[in-house]
Amino acid sequence: MTARDLNGTVDDATLREVVRLACRAPSVHNTQPWRWRIDGARLELHVDRSRQLTVADPDGRDLLISCGAALHHAAVAAAGLGVPAHVVRFPDASDPDHLATLTLAPGSRTPRALAELHALEQRRTDRRRFTSWPIPDERLAKLAASVEHHDVHVLPLTDVSVRFRVELLISRAMTLQDGDEALGEEQRRWIDHSRSDGVPSDRVPDVDVYPSHRRSRFSPPPSQDSRHQLVESTDGLLAICTEKDDRTGWLEAGEALSGLWLHATTDGLSVVPLSQVIEVAETRVALRHEVFGALVAPQILLRIGWQEIARSELEPTPRRPVEDVLLP
Ligand SMILES: Cc1cc2nc3c(=O)[nH]c(=O)nc-3n(C[C@H](O)[C@H](O)[C@H](O)COP(=O)(O)O)c2cc1C
């Protein structure tokens, strides 16, 4: 079967393949909080609230960012398979959990669409330590500029005093979360949650390799002395911010996250999200006011770096089968 059947519509196998590829999107703790409905040549994206992290993410920000990433992945997959999508966000005012409808139609497969689809399949969250090669400011600026999406602003954090303040806030967020038992319990539940979701424990950095560092939220707390090293001075830091701090902004931040990550992948750069500083209300407010002058709302921070060339490629993390995410 081909993407286009004889009537010029889109066949079911192609629609399912778009859903499968959309589900390769990054999501907080690999919760995959989405459901899809196939309706003719349309795909509906719905949020799956049963997969929300109710302790870490009571407002649903990470939830909607994850769904936004899946929405962008779906559009990339559709274009790469030769059935580009027209996207309508929040199409049903009476159903806020219906996040988007994509209408697919046969079209041309541009080289750019094919390259993005390739990046989608190559993308991983690789928490292994980056090389010590600094990311040049121009490279970071170029990556930030690669995302043009509605009211989203991607801001490189290169100024030394800004970085210092941001690193302190990241450290403060981790300290506050370390003291929260319910949150720790929720996080532990999503490590090796099942064979098809959650963060596999072999993707959690080996703390023995970095005894004085804490490279990600999943490692045990470091000593107080090493907290300033959570982000290496050579790491690139980007903030994805939005004008509106609401569901629309969160969904768009997720779309931008996906777009940026695919660009970075094509460019040979590694991306690791840092969402804790946004999850914790105190540090989120401080970040917004002290670093961004209350002009925009930060939605997620990203560490950007290079992985060593000789390193093995990571296997993809698991995903639920398409059947499990399809709504009747
Ligand atoms: C909204 C959001 C927040 C995330 N926060 C973190 C984080 O704080 N630390 C981290 O190591 N990974 C974070 N991730 C990455 C996910 O853990 C990752 O996407 C998921 O485990 C699936 O793995 P994959 O990206 O390799 O497919 C986040 C992803 C999203 C979409």
mmCIF file of C-alpha atoms and ligand atoms in Angstrom:
data_model
loop_
_atom_site.group_PDB
_atom_site.id
_atom_site.type_symbol
_atom_site.label_atom_id
_atom_site.label_comp_id
_atom_site.label_asym_id
_atom_site.label_seq_id
_atom_site.Cartn_x
_atom_site.Cartn_y
_atom_site.Cartn_z
ATOM 1 C CA MET A 1 0.000 0.000 0.000
ATOM 2 C CA THR A 2 1.212 3.554 -0.673
ATOM 3 C CA ALA A 3 0.618 6.784 1.190
ATOM 4 C CA ARG A 4 -1.849 7.857 -1.489
ATOM 5 C CA ASP A 5 -4.521 5.474 -2.625
ATOM 6 C CA LEU A 6 -6.186 5.627 -6.014
ATOM 7 C CA ASN A 7 -8.682 8.255 -4.894
ATOM 8 C CA GLY A 8 -5.946 10.583 -3.725
ATOM 9 C CA THR A 9 -6.911 10.136 -0.083
ATOM 10 C CA VAL A 10 -4.668 8.802 2.650
ATOM 11 C CA ASP A 11 -4.716 5.101 3.453
ATOM 12 C CA ASP A 12 -5.106 3.661 6.930
ATOM 13 C CA ALA A 13 -1.607 2.159 7.053
ATOM 14 C CA THR A 14 -0.097 5.601 6.438
ATOM 15 C CA LEU A 15 -2.257 7.189 9.128
ATOM 16 C CA ARG A 16 -1.134 4.547 11.615
ATOM 17 C CA GLU A 17 2.472 5.080 10.629
ATOM 18 C CA VAL A 18 2.061 8.814 11.282
ATOM 19 C CA VAL A 19 0.696 7.976 14.744
ATOM 20 C CA ARG A 20 3.566 5.553 15.414
ATOM 21 C CA LEU A 21 6.124 8.199 14.478
ATOM 22 C CA ALA A 22 4.301 10.919 16.443
ATOM 23 C CA CYS A 23 4.589 8.699 19.505
ATOM 24 C CA ARG A 24 8.394 8.813 19.164
ATOM 25 C CA ALA A 25 8.100 12.337 20.589
ATOM 26 C CA PRO A 26 9.845 13.115 23.867
ATOM 27 C CA SER A 27 7.544 13.281 26.895
ATOM 28 C CA VAL A 28 8.122 13.992 30.539
ATOM 29 C CA HIS A 29 9.312 10.719 32.193
ATOM 30 C CA ASN A 30 8.303 9.024 28.919
ATOM 31 C CA THR A 31 4.690 9.142 30.133
ATOM 32 C CA GLN A 32 3.396 9.441 26.536
ATOM 33 C CA PRO A 33 0.293 11.333 27.703
ATOM 34 C CA TRP A 34 -1.601 11.313 24.434
ATOM 35 C CA ARG A 35 -4.378 9.519 22.595
ATOM 36 C CA TRP A 36 -5.057 9.631 18.873
ATOM 37 C CA ARG A 37 -8.213 9.134 16.824
ATOM 38 C CA ILE A 38 -8.165 8.284 13.142
ATOM 39 C CA ASP A 39 -11.190 9.748 11.407
ATOM 40 C CA GLY A 40 -11.046 9.450 7.631
ATOM 41 C CA ALA A 41 -7.975 11.418 6.554
ATOM 42 C CA ARG A 42 -7.932 13.278 9.857
ATOM 43 C CA LEU A 43 -5.971 12.610 13.006
ATOM 44 C CA GLU A 44 -7.181 13.955 16.323
ATOM 45 C CA LEU A 45 -4.758 14.492 19.189
ATOM 46 C CA HIS A 46 -6.224 14.232 22.703
ATOM 47 C CA VAL A 47 -4.458 14.609 26.021
ATOM 48 C CA ASP A 48 -4.461 11.506 28.263
ATOM 49 C CA ARG A 49 -4.910 12.978 31.725
ATOM 50 C CA SER A 50 -4.519 9.584 33.398
ATOM 51 C CA ARG A 51 -0.818 9.947 32.550
ATOM 52 C CA GLN A 52 -0.324 13.369 34.117
ATOM 53 C CA LEU A 53 2.344 13.674 36.834
ATOM 54 C CA THR A 54 -0.027 15.015 39.459
ATOM 55 C CA VAL A 55 2.714 15.807 41.996
ATOM 56 C CA ALA A 56 5.453 17.267 39.773
ATOM 57 C CA ASP A 57 3.118 18.806 37.224
ATOM 58 C CA PRO A 58 -0.251 19.671 38.815
ATOM 59 C CA ASP A 59 -0.963 22.454 36.291
ATOM 60 C CA GLY A 60 -0.343 20.184 33.313
ATOM 61 C CA ARG A 61 2.469 22.240 31.788
ATOM 62 C CA ASP A 62 4.822 19.289 31.135
ATOM 63 C CA LEU A 63 1.756 17.312 30.032
ATOM 64 C CA LEU A 64 0.863 19.832 27.315
ATOM 65 C CA ILE A 65 4.501 20.400 26.304
ATOM 66 C CA SER A 66 4.789 16.641 25.754
ATOM 67 C CA CYS A 67 1.610 16.651 23.651
ATOM 68 C CA GLY A 68 2.884 19.656 21.681
ATOM 69 C CA ALA A 69 6.036 17.698 20.870
ATOM 70 C CA ALA A 70 3.860 14.808 19.660
ATOM 71 C CA LEU A 71 1.808 17.218 17.544
ATOM 72 C CA HIS A 72 4.945 18.563 15.858
ATOM 73 C CA HIS A 73 6.267 15.022 15.399
ATOM 74 C CA ALA A 74 2.972 14.070 13.717
ATOM 75 C CA ALA A 75 3.256 16.984 11.290
ATOM 76 C CA VAL A 76 6.881 16.081 10.517
ATOM 77 C CA ALA A 77 5.940 12.425 9.997
ATOM 78 C CA ALA A 78 3.039 13.319 7.710
ATOM 79 C CA ALA A 79 5.213 15.604 5.575
ATOM 80 C CA GLY A 80 7.984 13.009 5.448
ATOM 81 C CA LEU A 81 5.539 10.334 4.292
ATOM 82 C CA GLY A 82 4.201 12.576 1.524
ATOM 83 C CA VAL A 83 0.885 13.482 3.162
ATOM 84 C CA PRO A 84 1.459 16.955 4.650
ATOM 85 C CA ALA A 85 -0.937 17.986 7.408
ATOM 86 C CA HIS A 86 -3.033 21.070 7.958
ATOM 87 C CA VAL A 87 -3.157 21.604 11.720
ATOM 88 C CA VAL A 88 -5.957 23.202 13.739
ATOM 89 C CA ARG A 89 -5.196 23.648 17.434
ATOM 90 C CA PHE A 90 -7.954 23.397 20.055
ATOM 91 C CA PRO A 91 -10.622 22.781 17.397
ATOM 92 C CA ASP A 92 -13.479 22.042 19.829
ATOM 93 C CA ALA A 93 -14.279 24.730 22.385
ATOM 94 C CA SER A 94 -16.493 22.280 24.277
ATOM 95 C CA ASP A 95 -13.648 19.736 24.660
ATOM 96 C CA PRO A 96 -10.415 21.302 25.972
ATOM 97 C CA ASP A 97 -8.670 17.907 25.966
ATOM 98 C CA HIS A 98 -9.006 17.715 22.179
ATOM 99 C CA LEU A 99 -5.740 19.479 21.449
ATOM 100 C CA ALA A 100 -5.511 19.410 17.685
ATOM 101 C CA THR A 101 -6.853 17.991 14.471
ATOM 102 C CA LEU A 102 -4.530 17.284 11.563
ATOM 103 C CA THR A 103 -5.998 16.922 8.094
ATOM 104 C CA LEU A 104 -3.674 14.990 5.825
ATOM 105 C CA ALA A 105 -3.629 15.177 2.040
ATOM 106 C CA PRO A 106 -1.266 13.828 -0.589
ATOM 107 C CA GLY A 107 1.522 16.236 -1.434
ATOM 108 C CA SER A 108 5.174 16.275 -2.394
ATOM 109 C CA ARG A 109 7.959 14.906 -0.194
ATOM 110 C CA THR A 110 10.475 17.706 -0.017
ATOM 111 C CA PRO A 111 14.137 17.010 0.839
ATOM 112 C CA ARG A 112 13.634 19.056 4.007
ATOM 113 C CA ALA A 113 10.655 16.905 5.044
ATOM 114 C CA LEU A 114 12.703 13.744 4.493
ATOM 115 C CA ALA A 115 15.614 15.164 6.509
ATOM 116 C CA GLU A 116 13.301 16.062 9.390
ATOM 117 C CA LEU A 117 11.766 12.593 9.361
ATOM 118 C CA HIS A 118 15.260 11.108 9.522
ATOM 119 C CA ALA A 119 16.081 13.344 12.507
ATOM 120 C CA LEU A 120 12.845 12.273 14.202
ATOM 121 C CA GLU A 121 13.994 8.659 14.039
ATOM 122 C CA GLN A 122 17.525 9.488 15.225
ATOM 123 C CA ARG A 123 16.556 11.773 18.141
ATOM 124 C CA ARG A 124 17.215 10.552 21.709
ATOM 125 C CA THR A 125 17.512 12.022 25.179
ATOM 126 C CA ASP A 126 21.157 11.217 25.756
ATOM 127 C CA ARG A 127 22.045 12.012 29.386
ATOM 128 C CA ARG A 128 25.638 10.822 29.068
ATOM 129 C CA ARG A 129 28.204 13.475 29.790
ATOM 130 C CA PHE A 130 28.848 15.905 26.944
ATOM 131 C CA THR A 131 32.362 16.497 25.626
ATOM 132 C CA SER A 132 34.109 19.540 27.066
ATOM 133 C CA TRP A 133 34.028 21.344 23.709
ATOM 134 C CA PRO A 134 32.097 24.533 24.336
ATOM 135 C CA ILE A 135 29.133 25.269 22.100
ATOM 136 C CA PRO A 136 29.979 28.557 20.324
ATOM 137 C CA ASP A 137 27.468 31.320 21.047
ATOM 138 C CA GLU A 138 26.791 31.709 17.315
ATOM 139 C CA ARG A 139 25.901 28.041 17.030
ATOM 140 C CA LEU A 140 23.489 28.353 19.919
ATOM 141 C CA ALA A 141 21.969 31.501 18.436
ATOM 142 C CA LYS A 142 21.514 29.725 15.101
ATOM 143 C CA LEU A 143 19.788 26.813 16.811
ATOM 144 C CA ALA A 144 17.511 29.181 18.725
ATOM 145 C CA ALA A 145 16.670 31.042 15.526
ATOM 146 C CA SER A 146 15.767 27.782 13.780
ATOM 147 C CA VAL A 147 12.473 27.797 15.652
ATOM 148 C CA GLU A 148 9.875 30.224 14.449
ATOM 149 C CA HIS A 149 6.658 29.377 16.092
ATOM 150 C CA HIS A 150 3.825 31.725 16.932
ATOM 151 C CA ASP A 151 4.430 33.343 20.293
ATOM 152 C CA VAL A 152 7.402 31.178 21.264
ATOM 153 C CA HIS A 153 10.802 32.714 21.988
ATOM 154 C CA VAL A 154 13.890 30.536 22.238
ATOM 155 C CA LEU A 155 16.526 32.421 24.217
ATOM 156 C CA PRO A 156 20.178 31.405 24.488
ATOM 157 C CA LEU A 157 21.502 31.938 28.026
ATOM 158 C CA THR A 158 25.064 32.992 27.351
ATOM 159 C CA ASP A 159 25.635 35.955 29.653
ATOM 160 C CA VAL A 160 27.845 34.818 32.563
ATOM 161 C CA SER A 161 25.820 36.471 35.327
ATOM 162 C CA VAL A 162 22.525 35.211 33.858
ATOM 163 C CA ARG A 163 23.905 31.680 33.688
ATOM 164 C CA PHE A 164 25.145 31.875 37.238
ATOM 165 C CA ARG A 165 21.680 32.934 38.438
ATOM 166 C CA VAL A 166 19.973 30.226 36.367
ATOM 167 C CA GLU A 167 22.318 27.529 37.669
ATOM 168 C CA LEU A 168 21.592 28.585 41.243
ATOM 169 C CA LEU A 169 17.856 28.366 40.552
ATOM 170 C CA ILE A 170 18.241 24.904 38.982
ATOM 171 C CA SER A 171 20.138 23.821 42.076
ATOM 172 C CA ARG A 172 17.504 25.343 44.366
ATOM 173 C CA ALA A 173 14.719 23.508 42.476
ATOM 174 C CA MET A 174 16.534 20.205 42.885
ATOM 175 C CA THR A 175 17.003 20.826 46.606
ATOM 176 C CA LEU A 176 13.305 21.553 47.037
ATOM 177 C CA GLN A 177 12.288 18.509 45.003
ATOM 178 C CA ASP A 178 14.746 16.268 46.896
ATOM 179 C CA GLY A 179 12.850 17.061 50.080
ATOM 180 C CA ASP A 180 9.478 16.116 48.606
ATOM 181 C CA GLU A 181 8.695 12.474 49.336
ATOM 182 C CA ALA A 182 5.556 12.286 47.217
ATOM 183 C CA LEU A 183 7.461 13.665 44.277
ATOM 184 C CA GLY A 184 10.314 11.203 44.766
ATOM 185 C CA GLU A 185 7.805 8.381 44.874
ATOM 186 C CA GLU A 186 6.129 9.585 41.659
ATOM 187 C CA GLN A 187 9.491 9.856 39.917
ATOM 188 C CA ARG A 188 10.591 6.387 41.050
ATOM 189 C CA ARG A 189 7.324 4.942 39.731
ATOM 190 C CA TRP A 190 8.200 6.118 36.218
ATOM 191 C CA ILE A 191 11.662 4.551 36.184
ATOM 192 C CA ASP A 192 11.248 1.186 34.436
ATOM 193 C CA HIS A 193 7.486 1.807 34.664
ATOM 194 C CA SER A 194 6.706 -0.871 32.086
ATOM 195 C CA ARG A 195 8.169 -2.380 28.952
ATOM 196 C CA SER A 196 6.447 0.281 26.858
ATOM 197 C CA ASP A 197 6.729 3.504 28.877
ATOM 198 C CA GLY A 198 8.717 5.243 31.623
ATOM 199 C CA VAL A 199 12.449 5.959 31.721
ATOM 200 C CA PRO A 200 14.575 2.801 31.422
ATOM 201 C CA SER A 201 17.031 2.643 34.321
ATOM 202 C CA ASP A 202 19.920 2.149 31.919
ATOM 203 C CA ARG A 203 19.222 5.696 30.658
ATOM 204 C CA VAL A 204 19.773 7.133 34.093
ATOM 205 C CA PRO A 205 23.375 8.281 34.326
ATOM 206 C CA ASP A 206 25.717 6.087 36.260
ATOM 207 C CA VAL A 207 26.583 8.158 39.286
ATOM 208 C CA ASP A 208 29.822 6.232 39.821
ATOM 209 C CA VAL A 209 31.083 7.729 36.600
ATOM 210 C CA TYR A 210 30.357 11.241 37.792
ATOM 211 C CA PRO A 211 30.786 11.017 41.565
ATOM 212 C CA SER A 212 30.676 14.741 42.174
ATOM 213 C CA HIS A 213 28.200 15.612 39.469
ATOM 214 C CA ARG A 214 24.527 15.225 39.054
ATOM 215 C CA ARG A 215 23.871 15.117 35.380
ATOM 216 C CA SER A 216 20.106 14.755 35.511
ATOM 217 C CA ARG A 217 17.083 14.669 37.748
ATOM 218 C CA PHE A 218 17.283 10.900 38.015
ATOM 219 C CA SER A 219 20.658 10.755 39.772
ATOM 220 C CA PRO A 220 20.955 10.796 43.570
ATOM 221 C CA PRO A 221 21.614 14.218 45.116
ATOM 222 C CA PRO A 222 25.215 15.405 45.031
ATOM 223 C CA SER A 223 26.943 17.019 47.959
ATOM 224 C CA GLN A 224 26.148 20.686 48.541
ATOM 225 C CA ASP A 225 29.629 21.568 47.310
ATOM 226 C CA SER A 226 29.049 20.169 43.856
ATOM 227 C CA ARG A 227 25.636 21.699 43.254
ATOM 228 C CA HIS A 228 27.043 24.528 41.177
ATOM 229 C CA GLN A 229 28.293 21.901 38.706
ATOM 230 C CA LEU A 230 24.853 20.702 37.628
ATOM 231 C CA VAL A 231 25.392 22.486 34.362
ATOM 232 C CA GLU A 232 28.953 22.474 33.044
ATOM 233 C CA SER A 233 30.373 25.826 31.979
ATOM 234 C CA THR A 234 30.848 24.409 28.482
ATOM 235 C CA ASP A 235 27.193 23.287 28.139
ATOM 236 C CA GLY A 236 24.970 25.414 25.961
ATOM 237 C CA LEU A 237 21.797 26.562 27.718
ATOM 238 C CA LEU A 238 18.572 27.551 25.986
ATOM 239 C CA ALA A 239 15.204 28.593 27.390
ATOM 240 C CA ILE A 240 11.962 28.025 25.530
ATOM 241 C CA CYS A 241 9.618 30.827 26.578
ATOM 242 C CA THR A 242 6.121 31.871 25.575
ATOM 243 C CA GLU A 243 4.137 35.065 25.724
ATOM 244 C CA LYS A 244 1.147 33.301 27.234
ATOM 245 C CA ASP A 245 1.583 31.047 30.251
ATOM 246 C CA ASP A 246 -1.458 28.923 29.471
ATOM 247 C CA ARG A 247 -2.480 25.764 27.629
ATOM 248 C CA THR A 248 -1.979 27.402 24.233
ATOM 249 C CA GLY A 249 1.504 28.534 25.216
ATOM 250 C CA TRP A 250 2.400 25.119 26.658
ATOM 251 C CA LEU A 251 1.273 23.262 23.523
ATOM 252 C CA GLU A 252 3.237 25.667 21.321
ATOM 253 C CA ALA A 253 6.297 25.359 23.577
ATOM 254 C CA GLY A 254 6.135 21.601 23.011
ATOM 255 C CA GLU A 255 5.935 22.051 19.252
ATOM 256 C CA ALA A 256 8.939 24.376 19.418
ATOM 257 C CA LEU A 257 10.809 21.899 21.616
ATOM 258 C CA SER A 258 10.310 19.193 19.008
ATOM 259 C CA GLY A 259 11.330 21.490 16.135
ATOM 260 C CA LEU A 260 14.442 22.641 17.929
ATOM 261 C CA TRP A 261 15.422 19.111 18.973
ATOM 262 C CA LEU A 262 15.145 17.834 15.393
ATOM 263 C CA HIS A 263 17.312 20.717 14.153
ATOM 264 C CA ALA A 264 19.866 19.989 16.864
ATOM 265 C CA THR A 265 19.884 16.296 15.937
ATOM 266 C CA THR A 266 20.535 17.125 12.287
ATOM 267 C CA ASP A 267 23.276 19.475 13.442
ATOM 268 C CA GLY A 268 24.957 16.735 15.520
ATOM 269 C CA LEU A 269 24.049 18.371 18.843
ATOM 270 C CA SER A 270 22.649 16.596 21.883
ATOM 271 C CA VAL A 271 19.710 18.033 23.879
ATOM 272 C CA VAL A 272 18.700 17.268 27.463
ATOM 273 C CA PRO A 273 15.646 19.041 28.906
ATOM 274 C CA LEU A 274 15.810 20.507 32.405
ATOM 275 C CA SER A 275 12.241 20.917 33.573
ATOM 276 C CA GLN A 276 12.623 20.933 37.363
ATOM 277 C CA VAL A 277 13.371 24.641 37.666
ATOM 278 C CA ILE A 278 10.021 25.284 35.943
ATOM 279 C CA GLU A 279 8.103 22.602 37.854
ATOM 280 C CA VAL A 280 8.920 24.187 41.226
ATOM 281 C CA ALA A 281 6.723 27.286 41.656
ATOM 282 C CA GLU A 282 9.282 29.267 43.650
ATOM 283 C CA THR A 283 12.078 28.892 41.092
ATOM 284 C CA ARG A 284 9.704 29.254 38.123
ATOM 285 C CA VAL A 285 8.560 32.652 39.422
ATOM 286 C CA ALA A 286 12.132 33.714 40.240
ATOM 287 C CA LEU A 287 13.336 32.672 36.795
ATOM 288 C CA ARG A 288 10.536 34.544 35.079
ATOM 289 C CA HIS A 289 11.016 37.769 37.008
ATOM 290 C CA GLU A 290 14.753 37.855 37.713
ATOM 291 C CA VAL A 291 16.076 36.451 34.458
ATOM 292 C CA PHE A 292 13.421 37.312 31.878
ATOM 293 C CA GLY A 293 12.162 40.566 33.376
ATOM 294 C CA ALA A 294 8.604 39.158 33.467
ATOM 295 C CA LEU A 295 8.382 39.767 29.707
ATOM 296 C CA VAL A 296 7.995 36.098 28.782
ATOM 297 C CA ALA A 297 7.178 32.907 30.650
ATOM 298 C CA PRO A 298 9.905 30.233 30.639
ATOM 299 C CA GLN A 299 8.468 26.776 29.859
ATOM 300 C CA ILE A 300 11.504 24.503 29.681
ATOM 301 C CA LEU A 301 15.294 24.818 29.781
ATOM 302 C CA LEU A 302 17.591 22.768 27.578
ATOM 303 C CA ARG A 303 21.177 21.702 27.992
ATOM 304 C CA ILE A 304 22.916 21.495 24.631
ATOM 305 C CA GLY A 305 26.223 19.780 23.967
ATOM 306 C CA TRP A 306 28.187 17.329 21.880
ATOM 307 C CA GLN A 307 28.366 13.644 22.587
ATOM 308 C CA GLU A 308 31.704 11.966 21.979
ATOM 309 C CA ILE A 309 31.859 10.728 18.408
ATOM 310 C CA ALA A 310 33.113 7.280 19.411
ATOM 311 C CA ARG A 311 30.169 6.657 21.756
ATOM 312 C CA SER A 312 27.691 3.921 20.939
ATOM 313 C CA GLU A 313 24.332 5.021 19.602
ATOM 314 C CA LEU A 314 21.530 4.675 22.114
ATOM 315 C CA GLU A 315 18.649 2.342 21.356
ATOM 316 C CA PRO A 316 15.314 4.150 21.187
ATOM 317 C CA THR A 317 13.399 4.215 24.471
ATOM 318 C CA PRO A 318 10.215 2.130 24.411
ATOM 319 C CA ARG A 319 6.812 3.348 23.289
ATOM 320 C CA ARG A 320 3.299 1.981 23.683
ATOM 321 C CA PRO A 321 2.014 0.101 20.637
ATOM 322 C CA VAL A 322 -0.139 2.171 18.285
ATOM 323 C CA GLU A 323 -3.200 0.074 19.219
ATOM 324 C CA ASP A 324 -2.875 1.238 22.826
ATOM 325 C CA VAL A 325 -2.961 4.941 21.984
ATOM 326 C CA LEU A 326 -5.805 4.848 19.465
ATOM 327 C CA LEU A 327 -9.241 6.035 20.538
ATOM 328 C CA PRO A 328 -12.230 4.233 19.046
HETATM 329 C C1 LIG B 1 8.172 18.283 29.041
HETATM 330 C C2 LIG B 1 9.393 17.408 29.157
HETATM 331 C C3 LIG B 1 10.181 17.496 30.299
HETATM 332 C C4 LIG B 1 11.334 16.701 30.429
HETATM 333 N N1 LIG B 1 12.137 16.852 31.541
HETATM 334 C C5 LIG B 1 13.286 16.159 31.629
HETATM 335 C C6 LIG B 1 14.181 16.398 32.716
HETATM 336 O O1 LIG B 1 13.952 17.259 33.577
HETATM 337 N N2 LIG B 1 15.326 15.650 32.771
HETATM 338 C C7 LIG B 1 15.624 14.710 31.830
HETATM 339 O O2 LIG B 1 16.674 14.076 31.938
HETATM 340 N N3 LIG B 1 14.788 14.464 30.773
HETATM 341 C C8 LIG B 1 13.633 15.178 30.649
HETATM 342 N N4 LIG B 1 12.803 14.972 29.577
HETATM 343 C C9 LIG B 1 13.133 13.953 28.561
HETATM 344 C C10 LIG B 1 12.263 12.694 28.745
HETATM 345 O O3 LIG B 1 12.610 12.024 29.934
HETATM 346 C C11 LIG B 1 12.414 11.797 27.504
HETATM 347 O O4 LIG B 1 11.893 12.463 26.403
HETATM 348 C C12 LIG B 1 11.706 10.459 27.647
HETATM 349 O O5 LIG B 1 12.277 9.697 28.674
HETATM 350 C C13 LIG B 1 11.738 9.637 26.349
HETATM 351 O O6 LIG B 1 13.051 9.383 25.931
HETATM 352 P P1 LIG B 1 13.577 9.857 24.486
HETATM 353 O O7 LIG B 1 13.515 11.361 24.477
HETATM 354 O O8 LIG B 1 14.987 9.340 24.396
HETATM 355 O O9 LIG B 1 12.685 9.286 23.444
HETATM 356 C C14 LIG B 1 11.665 15.771 29.414
HETATM 357 C C15 LIG B 1 10.859 15.700 28.255
HETATM 358 C C16 LIG B 1 9.757 16.519 28.119
HETATM 359 C C17 LIG B 1 8.937 16.467 26.842
#
